[in-house]
C-alpha positions as a printed NumPy array, in Angstrom:
array([[ -9.148,   5.27 , -13.327],
       [ -6.381,   3.613, -11.311],
       [ -5.381,   4.256,  -7.688],
       [ -1.64 ,   4.435,  -7.02 ],
       [  0.392,   4.607,  -3.83 ],
       [  1.133,   8.308,  -3.421],
       [  4.761,   7.673,  -2.466],
       [  5.309,   6.256,  -5.964],
       [  4.354,   9.611,  -7.478],
       [  7.004,  11.504,  -5.523],
       [  4.722,  12.688,  -2.726],
       [  6.674,  12.584,   0.534],
       [  4.317,  10.373,   2.53 ],
       [  6.658,   7.419,   3.141],
       [  7.195,   6.531,   6.817],
       [ 10.55 ,   8.367,   6.873],
       [  9.181,  11.474,   5.139],
       [ 10.598,  10.539,   1.756],
       [  9.056,   9.023,  -1.352],
       [  9.504,   5.985,  -3.588],
       [  9.292,   7.964,  -6.826],
       [  8.583,   5.878,  -9.9  ],
       [  8.562,   7.776, -13.183],
       [  6.183,   5.382, -14.979],
       [  3.623,   5.563, -12.17 ],
       [  3.99 ,   9.342, -11.964],
       [  3.255,   9.605, -15.702],
       [ -0.117,   7.869, -15.144],
       [ -1.095,  10.664, -12.75 ],
       [  0.274,  13.289, -15.105],
       [ -1.898,  11.83 , -17.907],
       [ -4.908,  11.894, -15.525],
       [ -5.244,   8.114, -15.614],
       [ -4.439,   7.592, -11.926],
       [ -5.137,   9.096,  -8.519],
       [ -2.487,   9.033,  -5.765],
       [ -3.478,   8.08 ,  -2.221],
       [ -1.743,   7.038,   1.011],
       [ -3.693,   4.602,   3.189],
       [ -1.449,   5.2  ,   6.189],
       [ -2.147,   8.934,   6.115],
       [ -5.86 ,   8.262,   5.49 ],
       [ -5.775,   6.13 ,   8.645],
       [ -4.475,   9.053,  10.678],
       [ -0.766,   8.279,  10.867],
       [  1.645,  11.226,  10.676],
       [  4.554,  11.681,   8.291],
       [  7.23 ,  10.968,   9.245],
       [  6.322,   8.017,  11.498],
       [  8.113,   4.974,  12.865],
       [  8.18 ,   2.101,  10.354],
       [  5.529,  -0.584,  10.878],
       [  5.299,  -4.274,  10.074],
       [  2.629,  -6.95 ,  10.395],
       [  3.365,  -9.545,  13.054],
       [  1.84 , -13.029,  13.29 ],
       [  0.417, -13.032,   9.781],
       [ -0.526, -10.723,   6.94 ],
       [ -3.332,  -8.429,   5.834],
       [ -5.852, -11.27 ,   5.694],
       [ -4.982, -12.203,   9.281],
       [ -5.431,  -8.571,  10.342],
       [ -9.088,  -8.715,   9.27 ],
       [ -9.49 , -12.087,  11.015],
       [ -8.124, -10.57 ,  14.247],
       [ -5.145, -12.965,  14.25 ],
       [ -2.35 , -10.475,  13.508],
       [ -1.343,  -6.929,  14.423],
       [  0.514,  -4.033,  12.863],
       [  3.228,  -2.886,  15.242],
       [  5.64 ,   0.   ,  14.705],
       [  9.329,  -0.062,  15.552],
       [  8.57 ,   1.707,  18.869],
       [  6.337,  -1.227,  19.873],
       [  3.054,   0.672,  19.444],
       [  0.045,  -1.243,  18.105],
       [ -1.173,   0.736,  15.065],
       [ -3.488,  -1.95 ,  13.709],
       [ -6.645,   0.15 ,  13.94 ],
       [ -5.053,   3.016,  12.02 ],
       [ -4.03 ,   0.623,   9.239],
       [ -7.56 ,  -0.833,   9.124],
       [ -9.093,   2.654,   9.035],
       [ -6.706,   3.651,   6.243],
       [ -7.644,   0.566,   4.24 ],
       [-11.352,   1.233,   4.735],
       [-11.015,   4.899,   3.706],
       [ -8.983,   3.828,   0.676],
       [-11.705,   1.373,  -0.314],
       [-14.316,   4.158,  -0.035],
       [-12.195,   6.243,  -2.417],
       [-11.859,   3.307,  -4.815],
       [-15.602,   2.684,  -4.825],
       [-16.414,   6.381,  -5.274],
       [-14.06 ,   6.578,  -8.253],
       [-15.196,   3.161,  -9.596],
       [-11.611,   1.94 ,  -9.536],
       [-10.939,  -1.613, -10.721],
       [ -7.132,  -1.583, -10.482],
       [ -4.441,  -0.282,  -8.13 ],
       [ -0.665,  -0.03 ,  -8.382],
       [  0.675,  -0.274,  -4.855],
       [  4.094,  -0.064,  -3.188],
       [  5.676,  -3.488,  -2.868],
       [  6.425,  -4.992,   0.56 ],
       [  4.544,  -2.252,   2.473],
       [  2.422,  -3.295,   5.476],
       [ -0.42 ,  -1.352,   3.818],
       [  0.198,  -1.719,   0.106],
       [  2.374,  -4.806,  -0.275],
       [  1.017,  -7.449,  -2.634],
       [  2.319, -11.016,  -2.555],
       [  5.312, -10.206,  -0.345],
       [  5.648,  -8.104,   2.83 ],
       [  8.253,  -7.64 ,   5.544],
       [  8.145, -10.408,   8.153],
       [  7.445,  -8.383,  11.315],
       [ 10.952,  -8.54 ,  12.764],
       [ 12.244,  -5.217,  11.352],
       [ 15.228,  -7.165,  10.002],
       [ 14.558,  -6.633,   6.289],
       [ 13.423, -10.24 ,   5.834],
       [ 10.316, -10.843,   3.778],
       [  7.427, -13.325,   3.848],
       [  4.521, -14.194,   1.572],
       [  1.39 , -12.166,   2.152],
       [ -0.422,  -8.931,   1.437],
       [ -0.57 ,  -5.629,   3.247],
       [ -3.793,  -4.448,   4.894],
       [ -5.046,  -2.187,   2.084],
       [ -3.952,  -4.548,  -0.684],
       [ -5.862,  -7.371,   1.004],
       [ -9.04 ,  -5.32 ,   1.412],
       [ -8.86 ,  -4.189,  -2.218],
       [ -8.491,  -7.771,  -3.442],
       [-11.35 ,  -8.953,  -1.214],
       [-13.489,  -6.328,  -2.959],
       [-12.575,  -7.252,  -6.53 ],
       [ -9.93 ,  -4.609,  -7.178],
       [ -6.924,  -5.899,  -9.101],
       [ -3.7  ,  -5.072,  -7.241],
       [ -0.219,  -5.065,  -8.709],
       [  3.042,  -3.686,  -7.37 ],
       [  5.065,  -0.97 ,  -9.055],
       [  7.628,  -3.677,  -9.847],
       [  5.003,  -5.731, -11.711],
       [  3.847,  -2.585, -13.509],
       [  7.432,  -1.856, -14.614],
       [  7.738,  -5.406, -15.992],
       [  4.411,  -5.193, -17.862],
       [  5.434,  -1.911, -19.422],
       [  8.645,  -3.474, -20.802],
       [  6.827,  -6.285, -22.574]])
């Protein structure tokens, strides 16, 4: 079983109330090979919600207490992102998940590259909070973009 960011399956859980529908990811759920989840909703954030970005680091720095997740209204939502990551990890362990396909650049799900914390659209190297926790616990994480590329090969 694979966990996938729910927004990729067409569920409207994205910060702005929309989705990031990806047909190939949706087909995994349709074939009962994947389970959709949204760490931000599991952490208690509403939909829609102001967009959030990690400042002063990345997901690893969040767990070291060196960075924060701040939304565009200036509210510190770090604890909700941590709770969402922890609840997501519980789901992964319960389902014995070894792999996740997560939304690229997200402050929760981003893997390898996330937005830089300035709300300017610029990116920086790093992982989102949930992606980082998954990787620290031996779960392979790829983005939907990497999944698309693998499927073409």
